[in-house]
GROMACS .gro file of C-alpha atoms in nm:
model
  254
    1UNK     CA    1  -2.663   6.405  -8.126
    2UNK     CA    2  -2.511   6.056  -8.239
    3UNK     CA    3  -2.246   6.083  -7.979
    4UNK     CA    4  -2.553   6.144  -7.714
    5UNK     CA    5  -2.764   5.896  -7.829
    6UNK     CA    6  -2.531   5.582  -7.809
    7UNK     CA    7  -2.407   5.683  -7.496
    8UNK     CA    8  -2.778   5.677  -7.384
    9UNK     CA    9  -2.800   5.365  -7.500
   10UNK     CA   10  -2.490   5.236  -7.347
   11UNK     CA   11  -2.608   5.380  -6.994
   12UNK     CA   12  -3.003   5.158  -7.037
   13UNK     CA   13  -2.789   4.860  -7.111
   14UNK     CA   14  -2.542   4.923  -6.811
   15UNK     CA   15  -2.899   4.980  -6.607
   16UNK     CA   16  -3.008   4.642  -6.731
   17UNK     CA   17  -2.765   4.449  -6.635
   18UNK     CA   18  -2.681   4.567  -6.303
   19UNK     CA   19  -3.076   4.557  -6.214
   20UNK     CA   20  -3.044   4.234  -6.350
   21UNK     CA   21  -2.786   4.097  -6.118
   22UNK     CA   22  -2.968   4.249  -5.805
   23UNK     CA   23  -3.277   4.069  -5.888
   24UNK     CA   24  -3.276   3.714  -5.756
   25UNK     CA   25  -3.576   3.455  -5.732
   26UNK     CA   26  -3.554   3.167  -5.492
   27UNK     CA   27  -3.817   2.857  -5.485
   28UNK     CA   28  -3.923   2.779  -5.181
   29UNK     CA   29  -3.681   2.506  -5.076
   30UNK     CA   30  -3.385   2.721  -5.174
   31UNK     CA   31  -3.186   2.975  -4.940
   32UNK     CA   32  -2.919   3.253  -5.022
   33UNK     CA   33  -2.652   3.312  -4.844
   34UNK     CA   34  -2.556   3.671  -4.869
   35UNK     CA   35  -2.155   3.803  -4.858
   36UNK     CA   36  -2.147   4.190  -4.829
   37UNK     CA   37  -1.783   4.318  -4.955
   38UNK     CA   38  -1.652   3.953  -4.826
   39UNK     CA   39  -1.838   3.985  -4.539
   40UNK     CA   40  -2.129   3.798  -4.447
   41UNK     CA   41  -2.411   3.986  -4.462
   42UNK     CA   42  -2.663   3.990  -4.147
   43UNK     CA   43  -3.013   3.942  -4.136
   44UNK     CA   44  -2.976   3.516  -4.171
   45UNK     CA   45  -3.019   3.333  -4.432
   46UNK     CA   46  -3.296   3.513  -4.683
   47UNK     CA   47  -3.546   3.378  -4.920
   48UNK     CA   48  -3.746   3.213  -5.071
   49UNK     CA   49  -3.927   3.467  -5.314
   50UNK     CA   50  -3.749   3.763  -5.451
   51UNK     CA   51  -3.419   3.887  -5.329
   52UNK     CA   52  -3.226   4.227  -5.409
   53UNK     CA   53  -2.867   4.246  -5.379
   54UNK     CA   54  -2.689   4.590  -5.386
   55UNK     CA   55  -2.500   4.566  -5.695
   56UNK     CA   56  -2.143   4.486  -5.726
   57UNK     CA   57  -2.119   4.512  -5.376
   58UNK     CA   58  -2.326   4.163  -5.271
   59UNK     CA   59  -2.275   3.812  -5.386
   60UNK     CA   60  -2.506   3.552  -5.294
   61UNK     CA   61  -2.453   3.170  -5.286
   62UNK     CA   62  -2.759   2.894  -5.280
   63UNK     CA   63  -2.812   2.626  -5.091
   64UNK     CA   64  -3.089   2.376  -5.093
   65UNK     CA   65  -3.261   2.237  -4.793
   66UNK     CA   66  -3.433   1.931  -4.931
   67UNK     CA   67  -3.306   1.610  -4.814
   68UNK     CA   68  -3.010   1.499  -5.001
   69UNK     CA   69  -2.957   1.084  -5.036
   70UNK     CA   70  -2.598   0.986  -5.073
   71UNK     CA   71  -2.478   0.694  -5.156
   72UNK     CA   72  -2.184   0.612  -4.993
   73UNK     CA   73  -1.932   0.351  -5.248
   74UNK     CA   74  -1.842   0.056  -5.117
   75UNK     CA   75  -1.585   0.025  -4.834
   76UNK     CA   76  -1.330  -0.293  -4.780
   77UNK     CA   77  -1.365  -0.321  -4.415
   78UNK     CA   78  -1.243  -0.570  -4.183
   79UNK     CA   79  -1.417  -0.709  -3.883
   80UNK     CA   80  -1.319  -0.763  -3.509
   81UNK     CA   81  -1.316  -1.129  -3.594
   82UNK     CA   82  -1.087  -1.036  -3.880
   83UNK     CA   83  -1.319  -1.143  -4.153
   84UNK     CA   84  -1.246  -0.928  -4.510
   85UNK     CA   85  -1.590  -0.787  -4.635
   86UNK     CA   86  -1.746  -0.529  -4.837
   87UNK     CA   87  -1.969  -0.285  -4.725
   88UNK     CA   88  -2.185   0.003  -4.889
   89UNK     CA   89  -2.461   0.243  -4.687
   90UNK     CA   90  -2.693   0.532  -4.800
   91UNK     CA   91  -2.713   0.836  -4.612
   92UNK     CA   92  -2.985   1.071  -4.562
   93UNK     CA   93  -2.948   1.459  -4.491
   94UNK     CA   94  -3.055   1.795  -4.527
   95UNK     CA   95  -2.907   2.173  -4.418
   96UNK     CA   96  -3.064   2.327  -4.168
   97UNK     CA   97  -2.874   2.635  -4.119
   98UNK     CA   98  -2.746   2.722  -4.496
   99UNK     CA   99  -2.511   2.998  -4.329
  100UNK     CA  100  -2.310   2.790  -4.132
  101UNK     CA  101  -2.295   2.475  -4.443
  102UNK     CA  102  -2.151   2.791  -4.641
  103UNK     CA  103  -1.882   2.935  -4.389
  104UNK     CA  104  -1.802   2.655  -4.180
  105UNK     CA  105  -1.661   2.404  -4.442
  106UNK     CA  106  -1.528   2.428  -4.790
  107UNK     CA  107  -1.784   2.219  -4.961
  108UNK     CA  108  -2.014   2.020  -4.706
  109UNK     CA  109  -2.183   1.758  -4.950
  110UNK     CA  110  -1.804   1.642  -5.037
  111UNK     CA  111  -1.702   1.649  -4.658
  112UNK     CA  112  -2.053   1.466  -4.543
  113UNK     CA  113  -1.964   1.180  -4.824
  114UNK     CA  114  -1.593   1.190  -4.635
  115UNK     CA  115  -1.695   1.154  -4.289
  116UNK     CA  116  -1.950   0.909  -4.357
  117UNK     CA  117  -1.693   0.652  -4.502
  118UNK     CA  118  -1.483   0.675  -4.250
  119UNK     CA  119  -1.729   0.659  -4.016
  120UNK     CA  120  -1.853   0.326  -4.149
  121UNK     CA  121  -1.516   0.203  -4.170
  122UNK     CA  122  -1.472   0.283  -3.845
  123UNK     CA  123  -1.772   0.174  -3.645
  124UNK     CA  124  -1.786  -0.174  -3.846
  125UNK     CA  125  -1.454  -0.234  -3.781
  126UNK     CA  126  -1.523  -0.259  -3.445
  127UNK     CA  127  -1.867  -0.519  -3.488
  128UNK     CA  128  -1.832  -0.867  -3.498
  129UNK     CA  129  -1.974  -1.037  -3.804
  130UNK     CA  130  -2.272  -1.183  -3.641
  131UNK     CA  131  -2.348  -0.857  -3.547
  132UNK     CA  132  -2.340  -0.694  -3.846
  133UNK     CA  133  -2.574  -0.927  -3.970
  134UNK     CA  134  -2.788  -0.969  -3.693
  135UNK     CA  135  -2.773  -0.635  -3.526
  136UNK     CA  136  -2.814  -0.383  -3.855
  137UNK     CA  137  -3.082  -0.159  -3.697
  138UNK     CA  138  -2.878  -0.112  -3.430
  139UNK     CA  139  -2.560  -0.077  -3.589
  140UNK     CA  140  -2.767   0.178  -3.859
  141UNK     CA  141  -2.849   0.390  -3.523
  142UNK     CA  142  -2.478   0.426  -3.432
  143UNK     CA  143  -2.374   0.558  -3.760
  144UNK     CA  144  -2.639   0.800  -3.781
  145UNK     CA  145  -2.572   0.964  -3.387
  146UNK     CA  146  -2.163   0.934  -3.507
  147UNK     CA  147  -2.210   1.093  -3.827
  148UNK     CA  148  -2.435   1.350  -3.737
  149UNK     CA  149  -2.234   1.456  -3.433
  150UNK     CA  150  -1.952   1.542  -3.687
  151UNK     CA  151  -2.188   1.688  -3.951
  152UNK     CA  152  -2.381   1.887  -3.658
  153UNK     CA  153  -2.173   2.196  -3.673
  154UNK     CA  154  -2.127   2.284  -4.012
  155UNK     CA  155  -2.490   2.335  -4.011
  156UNK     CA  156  -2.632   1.955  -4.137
  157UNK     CA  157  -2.919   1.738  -3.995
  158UNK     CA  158  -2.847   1.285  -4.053
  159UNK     CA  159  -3.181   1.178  -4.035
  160UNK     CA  160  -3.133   0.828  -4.141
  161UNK     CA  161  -2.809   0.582  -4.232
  162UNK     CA  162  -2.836   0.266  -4.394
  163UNK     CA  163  -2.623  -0.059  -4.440
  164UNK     CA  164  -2.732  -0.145  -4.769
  165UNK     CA  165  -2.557  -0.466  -4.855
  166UNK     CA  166  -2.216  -0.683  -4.707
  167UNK     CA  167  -2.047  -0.866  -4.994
  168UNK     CA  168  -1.937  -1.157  -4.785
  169UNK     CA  169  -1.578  -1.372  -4.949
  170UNK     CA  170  -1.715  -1.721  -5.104
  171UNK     CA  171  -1.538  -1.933  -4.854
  172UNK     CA  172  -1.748  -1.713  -4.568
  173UNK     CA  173  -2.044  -1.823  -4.679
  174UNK     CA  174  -1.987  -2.185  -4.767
  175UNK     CA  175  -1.885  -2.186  -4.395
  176UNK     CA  176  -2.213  -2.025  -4.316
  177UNK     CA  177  -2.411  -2.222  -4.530
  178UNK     CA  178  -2.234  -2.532  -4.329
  179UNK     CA  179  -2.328  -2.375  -4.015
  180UNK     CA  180  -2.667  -2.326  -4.106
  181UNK     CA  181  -2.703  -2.666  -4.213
  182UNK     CA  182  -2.559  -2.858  -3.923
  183UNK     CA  183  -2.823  -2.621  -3.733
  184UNK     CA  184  -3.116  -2.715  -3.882
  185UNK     CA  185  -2.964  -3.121  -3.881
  186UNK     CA  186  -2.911  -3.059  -3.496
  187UNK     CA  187  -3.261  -2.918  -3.456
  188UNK     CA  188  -3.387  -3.199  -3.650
  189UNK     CA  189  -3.233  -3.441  -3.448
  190UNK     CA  190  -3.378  -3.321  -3.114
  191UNK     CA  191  -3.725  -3.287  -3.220
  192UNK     CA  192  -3.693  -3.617  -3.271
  193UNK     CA  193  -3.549  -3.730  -2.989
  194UNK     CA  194  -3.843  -3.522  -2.800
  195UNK     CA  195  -4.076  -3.711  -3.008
  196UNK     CA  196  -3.884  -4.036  -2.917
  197UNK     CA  197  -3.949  -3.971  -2.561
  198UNK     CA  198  -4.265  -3.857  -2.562
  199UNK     CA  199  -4.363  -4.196  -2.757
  200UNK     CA  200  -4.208  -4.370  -2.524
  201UNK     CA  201  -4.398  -4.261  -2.212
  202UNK     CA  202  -4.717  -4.265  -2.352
  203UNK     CA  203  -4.622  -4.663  -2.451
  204UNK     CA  204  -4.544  -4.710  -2.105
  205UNK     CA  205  -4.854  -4.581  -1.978
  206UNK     CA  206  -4.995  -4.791  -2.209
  207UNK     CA  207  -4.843  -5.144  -2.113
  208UNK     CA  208  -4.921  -5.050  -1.768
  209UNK     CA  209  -5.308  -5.049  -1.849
  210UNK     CA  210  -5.290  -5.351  -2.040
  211UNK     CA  211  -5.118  -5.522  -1.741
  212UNK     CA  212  -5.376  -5.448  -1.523
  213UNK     CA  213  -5.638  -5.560  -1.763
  214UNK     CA  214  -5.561  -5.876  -1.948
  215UNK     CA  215  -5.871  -5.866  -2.200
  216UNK     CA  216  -5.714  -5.549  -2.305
  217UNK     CA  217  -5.440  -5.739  -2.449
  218UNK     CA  218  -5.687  -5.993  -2.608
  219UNK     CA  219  -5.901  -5.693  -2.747
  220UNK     CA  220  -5.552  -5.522  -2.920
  221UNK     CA  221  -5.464  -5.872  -3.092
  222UNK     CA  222  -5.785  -5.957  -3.210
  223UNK     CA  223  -5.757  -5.532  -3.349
  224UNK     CA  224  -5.420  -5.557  -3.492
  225UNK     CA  225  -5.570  -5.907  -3.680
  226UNK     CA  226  -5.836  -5.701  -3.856
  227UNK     CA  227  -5.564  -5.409  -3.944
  228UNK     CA  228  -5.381  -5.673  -4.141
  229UNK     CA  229  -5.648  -5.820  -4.313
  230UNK     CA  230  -5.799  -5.528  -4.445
  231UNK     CA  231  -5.429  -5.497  -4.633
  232UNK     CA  232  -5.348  -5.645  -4.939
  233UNK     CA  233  -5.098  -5.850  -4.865
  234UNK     CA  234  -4.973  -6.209  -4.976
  235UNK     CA  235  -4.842  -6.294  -4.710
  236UNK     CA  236  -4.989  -6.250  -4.330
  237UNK     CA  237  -4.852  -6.271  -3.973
  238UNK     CA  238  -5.032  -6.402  -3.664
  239UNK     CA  239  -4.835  -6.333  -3.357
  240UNK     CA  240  -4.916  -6.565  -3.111
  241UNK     CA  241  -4.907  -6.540  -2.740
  242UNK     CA  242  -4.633  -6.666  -2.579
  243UNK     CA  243  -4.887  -6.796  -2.311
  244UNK     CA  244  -5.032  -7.056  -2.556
  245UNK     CA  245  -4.659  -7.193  -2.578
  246UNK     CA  246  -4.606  -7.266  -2.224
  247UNK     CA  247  -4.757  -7.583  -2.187
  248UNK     CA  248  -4.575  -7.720  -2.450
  249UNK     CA  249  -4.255  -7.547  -2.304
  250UNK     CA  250  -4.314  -7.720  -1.959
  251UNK     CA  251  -4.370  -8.069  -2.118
  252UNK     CA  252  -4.062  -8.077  -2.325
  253UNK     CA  253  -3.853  -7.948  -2.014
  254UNK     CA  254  -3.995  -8.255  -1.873
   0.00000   0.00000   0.00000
């Protein structure tokens, strides 16, 4: 009776542990991949919710479709116009097919991290450094269509790829900061030059209406008098008229 009662026992706990493995619960952004005897089992991917494998004989492997973000480390990359900088990104992703991410490469968050750094080696070594940092949507837009072309068959959706940050070398950007500041001096100097000019012909068309009126003239003196004696100065200037010279001119000539 001993004899039949532990091997009882021994047969509940055997029952317990195989229904145990056979039972499987997946949330609802989780998938298993199911592998018959090796073989990949039909039917697609299964889940979420509860999932019974045939024991022994299945084996099951998860894989989650929310969106992974990778950060990709920093790559030394050097530009068409063969300037040395450093360059990280962030990519985003998610698997859309979990069968194919499972059979169709080894491990596919190492080999997305893999093609993306070569990929942004690649694509950046063939941008100009204006365009890099003038361009980055653009540039962003390339990686993502590059990287997800390569990514596309194992079963893996790039939504989004981002330059995050170019460590430029200090002499770079004293040069930069040099460019920007002769710039902005250039600028500076044609504004006002254009203000220079525009002063100029607004004076003109001034003197011409005070040629054709002569009390204008009077009017303006007699104006820029009062100007300077509302000022508190010590000392004041009258400009006189160089008409109220001439007969004095004309008599010493004489």
């Amino acid at each position: 009776m001993r004899i039949f009662a532990l091997e009882v026992v021994l047969i509940v706990v055997f029952s317990i542990i195989i229904l145990a493995n056979s039972i499987r619960i997946l949330r609802e952004y989780e998938r298993g991949v199911v592998f018959r005897l090796g073989r990949l089992a039909g039917g697609g991917a299964r889940g979420p919710g509860l999932i019974l494998l045939v024991p022994i004989i299945d084996r099951m492997v998860k894989v989650s479709l929310r969106t992974v973000v990778m950060d990709v480390p920093p790559q030394d990359v050097i530009t068409q116009d063969n300037v040395s900088i450093k360059v990280n990104a962030v990519v985003y992703f998610r698997v859309i097919a979990p069968q194919r991410a499972i059979v169709e490469v080894e491990n596919f968050l190492f080999a997305t991290s893999q093609i993306s750094q070569t990929t942004l080696r690649s694509v950046l070594g063939q941008s100009e450094l204006d365009d890099l940092l003038s361009q980055r949507e653009k540039i962003n837009q390339k990686l993502q269509q590059i990287i997800d072309a390569h990514t596309g068959p194992w079963g893996i959706k790039v939504s989004n790829v981002e330059v995050k940050q170019i460590d430029l070398p200090q002499e770079m950007q004293r040069a930069m900061a040099k460019q920007a500041e002769a710039e902005r001096e250039r600028r500076s100097k044609i504004i006002a030059a254009e203000g220079e000019f525009q002063a100029s012909k607004r004076l003109a068309d001034a003197a011409k209406i005070l040629s054709e009126e002569p009390s204008a003239l009077t009017l303006r003196y007699l104006q820029t008098l009062r100007e300077i004696a509302t000022e508190k100065n010590s000392t004041t200037i009258f400009p006189v008229p160089i008409d109220l010279l001439k007969p004095f001119l004309s008599g010493h000539e004489k």
